[in-house]
Short mmCIF file of C-alpha atoms in Angstrom, two decimals:
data_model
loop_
_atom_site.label_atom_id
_atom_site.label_comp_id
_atom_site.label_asym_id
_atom_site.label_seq_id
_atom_site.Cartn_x
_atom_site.Cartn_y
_atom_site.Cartn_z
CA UNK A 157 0.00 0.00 0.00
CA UNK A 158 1.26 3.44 -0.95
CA UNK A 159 0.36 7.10 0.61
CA UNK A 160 -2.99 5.27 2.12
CA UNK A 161 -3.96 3.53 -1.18
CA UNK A 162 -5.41 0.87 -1.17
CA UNK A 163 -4.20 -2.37 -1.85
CA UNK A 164 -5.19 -3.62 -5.41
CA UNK A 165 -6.86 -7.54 -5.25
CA UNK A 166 -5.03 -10.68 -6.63
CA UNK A 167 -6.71 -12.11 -9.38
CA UNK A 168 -7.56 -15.98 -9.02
CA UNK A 169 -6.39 -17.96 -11.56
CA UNK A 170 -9.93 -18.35 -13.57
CA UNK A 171 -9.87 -14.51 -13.33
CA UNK A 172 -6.65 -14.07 -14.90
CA UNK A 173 -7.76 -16.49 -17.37
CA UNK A 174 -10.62 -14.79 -18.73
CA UNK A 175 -8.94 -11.71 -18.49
CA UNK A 176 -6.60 -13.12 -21.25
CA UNK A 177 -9.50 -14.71 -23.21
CA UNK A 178 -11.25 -11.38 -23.36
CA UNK A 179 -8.13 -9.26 -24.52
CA UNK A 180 -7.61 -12.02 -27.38
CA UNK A 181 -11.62 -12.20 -28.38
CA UNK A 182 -11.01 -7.80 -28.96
CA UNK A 183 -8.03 -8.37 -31.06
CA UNK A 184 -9.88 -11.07 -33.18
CA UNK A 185 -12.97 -8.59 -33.60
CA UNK A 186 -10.21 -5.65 -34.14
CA UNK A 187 -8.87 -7.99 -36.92
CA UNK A 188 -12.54 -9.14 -38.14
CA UNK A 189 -13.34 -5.40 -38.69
CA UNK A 190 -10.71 -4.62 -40.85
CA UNK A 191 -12.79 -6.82 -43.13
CA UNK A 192 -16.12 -5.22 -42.79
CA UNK A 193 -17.40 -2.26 -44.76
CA UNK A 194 -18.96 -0.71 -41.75
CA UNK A 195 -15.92 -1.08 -39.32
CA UNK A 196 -13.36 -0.05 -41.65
CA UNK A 197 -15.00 3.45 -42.15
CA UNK A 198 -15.05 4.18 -38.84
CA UNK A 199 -12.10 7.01 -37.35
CA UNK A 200 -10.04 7.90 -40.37
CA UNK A 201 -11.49 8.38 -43.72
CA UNK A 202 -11.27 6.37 -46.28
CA UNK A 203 -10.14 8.67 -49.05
CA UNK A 204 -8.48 11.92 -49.09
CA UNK A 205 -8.99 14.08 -52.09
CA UNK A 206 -7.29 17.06 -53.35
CA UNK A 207 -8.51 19.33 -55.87
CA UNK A 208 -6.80 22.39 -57.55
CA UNK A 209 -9.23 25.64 -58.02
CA UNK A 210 -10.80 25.94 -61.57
CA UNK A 211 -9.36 28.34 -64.49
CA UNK A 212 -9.22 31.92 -63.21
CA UNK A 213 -9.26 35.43 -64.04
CA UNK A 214 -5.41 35.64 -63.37
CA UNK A 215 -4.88 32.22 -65.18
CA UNK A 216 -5.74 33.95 -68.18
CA UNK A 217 -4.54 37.20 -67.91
CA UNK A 218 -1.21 37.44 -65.11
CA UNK A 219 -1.51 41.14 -65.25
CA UNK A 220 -4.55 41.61 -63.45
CA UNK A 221 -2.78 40.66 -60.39
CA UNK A 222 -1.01 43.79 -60.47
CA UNK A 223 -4.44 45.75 -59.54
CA UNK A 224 -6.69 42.82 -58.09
CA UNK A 225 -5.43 41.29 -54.95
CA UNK A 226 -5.16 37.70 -54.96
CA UNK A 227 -7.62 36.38 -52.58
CA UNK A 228 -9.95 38.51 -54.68
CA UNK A 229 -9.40 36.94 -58.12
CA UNK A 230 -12.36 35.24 -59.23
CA UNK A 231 -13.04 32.38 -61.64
CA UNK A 232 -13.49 32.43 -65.49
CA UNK A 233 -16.76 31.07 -66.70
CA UNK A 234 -15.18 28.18 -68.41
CA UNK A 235 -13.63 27.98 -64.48
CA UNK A 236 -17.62 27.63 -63.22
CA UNK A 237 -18.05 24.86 -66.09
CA UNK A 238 -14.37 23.03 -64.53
CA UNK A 239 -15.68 23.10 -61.30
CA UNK A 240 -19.09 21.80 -62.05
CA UNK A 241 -17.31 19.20 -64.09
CA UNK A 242 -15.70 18.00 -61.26
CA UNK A 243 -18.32 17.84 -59.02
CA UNK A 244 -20.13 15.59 -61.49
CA UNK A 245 -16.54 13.31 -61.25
CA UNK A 246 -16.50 13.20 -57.59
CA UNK A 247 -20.29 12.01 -57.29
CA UNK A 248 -19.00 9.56 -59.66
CA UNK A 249 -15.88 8.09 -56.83
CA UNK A 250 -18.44 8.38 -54.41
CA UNK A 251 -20.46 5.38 -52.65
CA UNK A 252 -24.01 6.45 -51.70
CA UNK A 253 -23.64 5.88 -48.34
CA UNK A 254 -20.18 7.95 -48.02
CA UNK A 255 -20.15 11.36 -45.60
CA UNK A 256 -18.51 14.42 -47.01
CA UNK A 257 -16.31 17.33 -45.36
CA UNK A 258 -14.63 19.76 -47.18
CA UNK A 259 -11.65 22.00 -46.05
CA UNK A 260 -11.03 25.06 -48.43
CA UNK A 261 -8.61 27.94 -49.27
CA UNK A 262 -10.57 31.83 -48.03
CA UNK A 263 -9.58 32.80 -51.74
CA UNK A 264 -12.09 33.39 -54.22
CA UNK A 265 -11.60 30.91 -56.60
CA UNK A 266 -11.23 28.15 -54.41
CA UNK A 267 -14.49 29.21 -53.09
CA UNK A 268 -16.31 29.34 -56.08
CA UNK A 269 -14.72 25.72 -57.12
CA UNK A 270 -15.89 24.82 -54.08
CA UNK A 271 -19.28 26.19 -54.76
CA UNK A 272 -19.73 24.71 -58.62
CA UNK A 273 -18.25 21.28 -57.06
CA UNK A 274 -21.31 20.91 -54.28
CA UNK A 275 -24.13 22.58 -57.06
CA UNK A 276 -23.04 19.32 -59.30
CA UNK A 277 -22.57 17.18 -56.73
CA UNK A 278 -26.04 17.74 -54.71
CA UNK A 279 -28.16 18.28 -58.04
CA UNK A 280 -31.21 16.29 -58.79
CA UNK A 281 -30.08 16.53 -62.24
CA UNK A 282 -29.70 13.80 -63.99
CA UNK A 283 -30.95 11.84 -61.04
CA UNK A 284 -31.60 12.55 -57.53
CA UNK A 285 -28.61 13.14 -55.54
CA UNK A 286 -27.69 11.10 -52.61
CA UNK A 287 -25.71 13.59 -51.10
CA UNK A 288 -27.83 16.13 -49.60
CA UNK A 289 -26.72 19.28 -49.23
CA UNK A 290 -27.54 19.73 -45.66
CA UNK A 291 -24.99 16.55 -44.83
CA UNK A 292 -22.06 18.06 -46.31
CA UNK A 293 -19.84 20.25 -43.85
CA UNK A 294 -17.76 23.09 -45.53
CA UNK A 295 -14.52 24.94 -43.69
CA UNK A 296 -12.39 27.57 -44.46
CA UNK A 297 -9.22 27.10 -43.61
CA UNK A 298 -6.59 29.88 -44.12
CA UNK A 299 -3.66 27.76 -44.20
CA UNK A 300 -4.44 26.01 -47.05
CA UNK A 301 -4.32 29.67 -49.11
CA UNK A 302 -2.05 30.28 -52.01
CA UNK A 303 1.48 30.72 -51.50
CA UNK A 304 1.79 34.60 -50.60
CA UNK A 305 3.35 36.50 -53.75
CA UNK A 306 3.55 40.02 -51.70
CA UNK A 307 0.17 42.01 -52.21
CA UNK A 308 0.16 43.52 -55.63
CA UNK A 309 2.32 42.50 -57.96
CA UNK A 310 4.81 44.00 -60.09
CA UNK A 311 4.75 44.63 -63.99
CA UNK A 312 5.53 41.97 -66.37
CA UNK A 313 9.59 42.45 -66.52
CA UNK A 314 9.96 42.63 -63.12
CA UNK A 315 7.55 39.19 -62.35
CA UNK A 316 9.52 37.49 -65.26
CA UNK A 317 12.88 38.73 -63.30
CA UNK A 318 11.34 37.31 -60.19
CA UNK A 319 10.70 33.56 -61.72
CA UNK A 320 14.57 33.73 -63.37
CA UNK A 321 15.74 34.24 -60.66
CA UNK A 322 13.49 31.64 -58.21
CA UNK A 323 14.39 29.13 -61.17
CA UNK A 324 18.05 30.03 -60.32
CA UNK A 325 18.40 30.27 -57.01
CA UNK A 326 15.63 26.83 -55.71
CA UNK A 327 12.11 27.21 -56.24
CA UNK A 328 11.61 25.83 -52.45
CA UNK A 329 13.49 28.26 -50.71
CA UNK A 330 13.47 30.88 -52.58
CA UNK A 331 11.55 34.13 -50.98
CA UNK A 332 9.32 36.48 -52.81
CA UNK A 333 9.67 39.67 -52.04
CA UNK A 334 7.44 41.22 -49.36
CA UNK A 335 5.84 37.72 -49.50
CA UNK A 336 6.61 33.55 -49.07
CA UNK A 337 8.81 30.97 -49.96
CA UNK A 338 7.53 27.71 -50.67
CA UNK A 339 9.28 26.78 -47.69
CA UNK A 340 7.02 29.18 -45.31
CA UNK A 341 3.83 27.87 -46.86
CA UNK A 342 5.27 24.26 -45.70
CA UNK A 343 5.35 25.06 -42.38
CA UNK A 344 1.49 26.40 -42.09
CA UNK A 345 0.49 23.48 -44.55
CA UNK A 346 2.57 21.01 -41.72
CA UNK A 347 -0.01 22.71 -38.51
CA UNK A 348 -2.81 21.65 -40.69
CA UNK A 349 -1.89 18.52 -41.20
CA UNK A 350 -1.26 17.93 -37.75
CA UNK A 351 -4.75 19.13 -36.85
CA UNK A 352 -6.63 17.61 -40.05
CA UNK A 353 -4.86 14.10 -38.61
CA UNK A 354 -6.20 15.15 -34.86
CA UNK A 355 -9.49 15.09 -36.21
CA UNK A 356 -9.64 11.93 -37.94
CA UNK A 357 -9.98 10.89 -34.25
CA UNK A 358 -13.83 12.64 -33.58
CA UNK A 359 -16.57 10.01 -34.25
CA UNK A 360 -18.17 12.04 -36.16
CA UNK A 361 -15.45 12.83 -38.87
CA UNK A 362 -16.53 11.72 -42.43
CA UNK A 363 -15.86 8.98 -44.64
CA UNK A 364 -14.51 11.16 -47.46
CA UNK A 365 -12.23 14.76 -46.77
CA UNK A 366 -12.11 16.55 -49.78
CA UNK A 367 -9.77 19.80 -49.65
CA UNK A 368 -9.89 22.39 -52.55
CA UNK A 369 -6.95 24.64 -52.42
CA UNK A 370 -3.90 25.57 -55.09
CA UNK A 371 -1.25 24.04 -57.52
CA UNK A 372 2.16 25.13 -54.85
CA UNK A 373 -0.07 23.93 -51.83
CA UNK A 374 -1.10 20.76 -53.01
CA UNK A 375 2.33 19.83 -53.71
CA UNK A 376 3.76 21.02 -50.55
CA UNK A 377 0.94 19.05 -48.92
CA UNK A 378 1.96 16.12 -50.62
CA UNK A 379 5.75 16.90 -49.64
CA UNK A 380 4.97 16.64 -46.09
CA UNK A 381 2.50 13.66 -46.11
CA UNK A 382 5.14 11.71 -48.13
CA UNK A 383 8.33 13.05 -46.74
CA UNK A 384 9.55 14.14 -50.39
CA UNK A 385 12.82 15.68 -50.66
CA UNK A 386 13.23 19.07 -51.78
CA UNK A 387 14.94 17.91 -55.03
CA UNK A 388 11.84 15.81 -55.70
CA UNK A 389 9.09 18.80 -54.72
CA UNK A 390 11.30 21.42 -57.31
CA UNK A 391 10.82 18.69 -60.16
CA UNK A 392 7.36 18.11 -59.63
CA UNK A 393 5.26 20.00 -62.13
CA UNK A 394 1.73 21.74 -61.49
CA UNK A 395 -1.45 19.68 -61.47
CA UNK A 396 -4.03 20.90 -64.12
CA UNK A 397 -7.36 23.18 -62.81
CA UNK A 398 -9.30 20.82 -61.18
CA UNK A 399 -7.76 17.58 -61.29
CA UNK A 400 -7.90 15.30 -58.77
CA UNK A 401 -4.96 14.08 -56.74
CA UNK A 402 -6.58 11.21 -54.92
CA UNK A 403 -5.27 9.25 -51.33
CA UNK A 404 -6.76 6.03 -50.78
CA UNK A 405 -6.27 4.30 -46.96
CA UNK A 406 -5.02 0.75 -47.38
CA UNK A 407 -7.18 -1.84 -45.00
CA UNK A 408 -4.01 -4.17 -44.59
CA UNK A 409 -1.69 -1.18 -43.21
CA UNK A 410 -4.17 1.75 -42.90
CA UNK A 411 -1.96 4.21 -44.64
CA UNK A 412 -2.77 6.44 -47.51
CA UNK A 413 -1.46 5.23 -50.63
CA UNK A 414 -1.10 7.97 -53.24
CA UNK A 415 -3.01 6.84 -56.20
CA UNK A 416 -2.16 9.46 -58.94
CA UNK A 417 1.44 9.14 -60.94
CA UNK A 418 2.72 12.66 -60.50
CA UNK A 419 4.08 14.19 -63.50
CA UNK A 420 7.82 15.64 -63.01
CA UNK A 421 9.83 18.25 -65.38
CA UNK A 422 12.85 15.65 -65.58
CA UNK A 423 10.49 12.66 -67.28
CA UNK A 424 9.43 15.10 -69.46
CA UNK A 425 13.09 16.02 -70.60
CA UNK A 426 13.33 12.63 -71.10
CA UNK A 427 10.23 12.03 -73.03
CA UNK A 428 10.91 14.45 -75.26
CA UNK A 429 14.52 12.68 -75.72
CA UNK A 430 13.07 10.01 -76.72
CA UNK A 431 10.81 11.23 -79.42
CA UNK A 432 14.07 13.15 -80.81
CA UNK A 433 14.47 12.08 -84.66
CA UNK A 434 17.89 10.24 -85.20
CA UNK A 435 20.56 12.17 -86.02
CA UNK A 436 20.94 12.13 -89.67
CA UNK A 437 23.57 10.35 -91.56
CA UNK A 438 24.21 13.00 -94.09
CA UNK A 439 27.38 14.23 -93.31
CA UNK A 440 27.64 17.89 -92.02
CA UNK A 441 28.00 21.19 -94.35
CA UNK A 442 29.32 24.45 -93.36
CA UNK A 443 27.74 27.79 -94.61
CA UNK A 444 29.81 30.75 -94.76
CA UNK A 445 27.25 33.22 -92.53
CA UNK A 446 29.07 36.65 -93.33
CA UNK A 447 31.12 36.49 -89.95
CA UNK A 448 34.70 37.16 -89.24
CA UNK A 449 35.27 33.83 -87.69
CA UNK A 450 32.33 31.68 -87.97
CA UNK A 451 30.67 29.38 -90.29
CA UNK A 452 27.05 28.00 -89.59
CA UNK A 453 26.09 24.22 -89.48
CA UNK A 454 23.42 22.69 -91.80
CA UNK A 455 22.16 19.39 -91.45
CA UNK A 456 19.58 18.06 -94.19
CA UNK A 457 16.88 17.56 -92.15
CA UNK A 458 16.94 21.52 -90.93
CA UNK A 459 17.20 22.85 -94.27
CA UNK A 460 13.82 23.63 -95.47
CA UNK A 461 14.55 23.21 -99.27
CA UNK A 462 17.88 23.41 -101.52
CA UNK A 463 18.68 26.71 -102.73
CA UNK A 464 18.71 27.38 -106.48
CA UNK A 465 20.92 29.18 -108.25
CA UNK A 466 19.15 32.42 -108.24
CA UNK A 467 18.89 32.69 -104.89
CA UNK A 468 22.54 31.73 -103.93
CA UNK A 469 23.85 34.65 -106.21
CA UNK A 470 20.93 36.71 -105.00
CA UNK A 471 23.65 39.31 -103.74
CA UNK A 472 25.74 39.99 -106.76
CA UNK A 473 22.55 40.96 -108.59
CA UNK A 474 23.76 44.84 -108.61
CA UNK A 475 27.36 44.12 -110.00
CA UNK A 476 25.73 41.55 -112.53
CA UNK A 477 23.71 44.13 -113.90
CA UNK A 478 26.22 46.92 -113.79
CA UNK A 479 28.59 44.26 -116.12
CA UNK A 480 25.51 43.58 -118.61
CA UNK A 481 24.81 47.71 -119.02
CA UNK A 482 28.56 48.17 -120.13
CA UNK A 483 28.92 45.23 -122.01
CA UNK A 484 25.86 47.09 -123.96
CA UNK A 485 27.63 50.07 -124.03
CA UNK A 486 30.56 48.65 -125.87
CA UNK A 487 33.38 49.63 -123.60
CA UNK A 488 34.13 46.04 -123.38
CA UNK A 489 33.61 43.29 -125.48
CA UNK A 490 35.24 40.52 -126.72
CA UNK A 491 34.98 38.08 -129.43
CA UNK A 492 36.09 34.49 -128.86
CA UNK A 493 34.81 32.03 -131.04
CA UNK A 494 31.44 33.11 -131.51
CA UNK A 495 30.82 33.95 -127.96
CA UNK A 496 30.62 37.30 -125.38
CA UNK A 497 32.92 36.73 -122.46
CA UNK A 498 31.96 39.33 -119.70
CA UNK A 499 35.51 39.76 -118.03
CA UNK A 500 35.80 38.66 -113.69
#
């Protein structure tokens, strides 16, 4: 007995028993579960889907950005048909029993992607939805906003300046000015994992999180989810307006198994390597360009056509002529076996 506690009963030997029988019956209904639709769905959801806002007004025209500020940029009306597009593709991954919350970006477009996803998604048209409208919960959530580019931005030259120099010094860690690095929107992106995974926990979370947000911030989620390297998250290209980049748990280890193949700049380099035509067995010509010290190379399958011979003495038209008007004039002329020899 300790500080007046009392002391805790020995178990009798049937006790202890059935104490082990009952911990092994939980683990084999734990196990059983697994295997159940109902069971499985419980705590975490079964799929995680993120979705990049539809075409915008600054998609189309980069400029406006330097008068309308960000989070104010609204969507294009082929945007509003993308976004009801995709609402119409997510009640097709759906099962009519799945629960729906969605966590989105405070910008503009993200909200109205968000709002022509649920007008698809809850419409009696073509047939009667089952995914009332009233079921679905909707949350802002600030940190999934689009990287911060400073407030308004600068003119054309001085944005393509910016991106040189981002491509040269790491697009990761590289700072705009007055505003973020992609390395800054990782760290807000990290707190909302940490709570998003928190809440997984609540009884009441659903069976399918949906989270509409921007091309940088779905990658960066992605980076921290999956522990990519910073080499890997700098050759990762953009996803497209409104694609889906979809996370499905796994019943045998209940982790989420990424089930889009990203698309990367360096499989692209190579792609476009391999659909190179062969070099060209002709051997190389040189082409006398009018430089001091260079000649140009031509290879048969860049020229366009062979020159005739018109066009390669194109240039000593003038002096040609100039010869032919004196020749007329009779200062010189020559007779050599029945032909006119203009002299070199």
């Amino acid at each position: 007995m300790i500080n007046g506690s009392k002391p805790r009963k020995t178990l009798t030997p049937f006790e202890e028993r059935l104490s082990m029988l009952l911990i092994v019956v939980s683990y084999l209904f734990r196990f059983d579960c697994l295997s159940e639709k109902g069971c499985y769905d419980m705590g975490k959801p079964r799929m995680i889907i993120l979705i990049r806002h539809a075409q915008s007004e600054g998609n189309k025209n980069r400029e406006i950005h330097q008068t309308v500020p960000d989070h104010r940029v609204k969507l294009t009306p082929d945007g509003w048909k993308q976004a009801e597009a995709a609402g119409l593709k997510l009640r097709s991954l759906l099962r009519p029993d799945d629960t729906l919350h969605f966590f989105t970006s405070p910008y503009r477009r993200t909200r109205e992607t968000t709002e022509g996803i649920l007008n698809a998604l809850t419409s009696s048209n073509p047939a009667p939805s089952p995914f009332p409208r009233h079921t679905i919960k909707v949350y802002e959530e600030p940190r999934l906003r689009e990287q911060d580019f400073g407030n308004f931005q600068p003119g054309s030259s001085e944005m393509a300046r910016m991106w040189s120099e981002r491509a040269e010094y790491g697009h990761f860690f590289y700072r705009i000015p007055n505003g973020e690095s992609a390395a800054d929107a990782y760290d807000r992106v990290s707190g909302f994992n940490d709570t998003l995974w928190r809440s997984f926990g609540e009884d009441d979370f659903a069976s399918v999180c949906v989270l509409v947000t921007h091309g940088l911030m779905t990658r960066v989620f992605l980076m921290k989810w999956y522990h990519f390297s910073v080499e890997y998250f700098e050759d990762l290209r953009n996803v497209d307006h409104c694609e889906f980049v979809v996370m499905k748990r796994s019943r045998e280890s209940q982790k989420y198994i990424l089930q889009n193949e990203l698309r990367t700049w360096s499989a692209m380099r190579r792609e476009r390597e391999e659909q190179k035509e062969p070099e060209s067995p002709i051997p190389v010509r040189k082409r006398w360009v009018g430089s001091q010290d260079g000649f140009e190379l031509e290879y048969g399958r860049r020229l366009a056509r062979r020159q005739n011979t018109v066009e390669m003495f194109a240039d000593d038209a003038p002096e040609i002529e100039r010869v032919k008007e004196t020749n007329a004039k009779g200062v010189i002329e020559k007779q050599f076996r029945g032909t006119m020899a203009i002299p070199r």
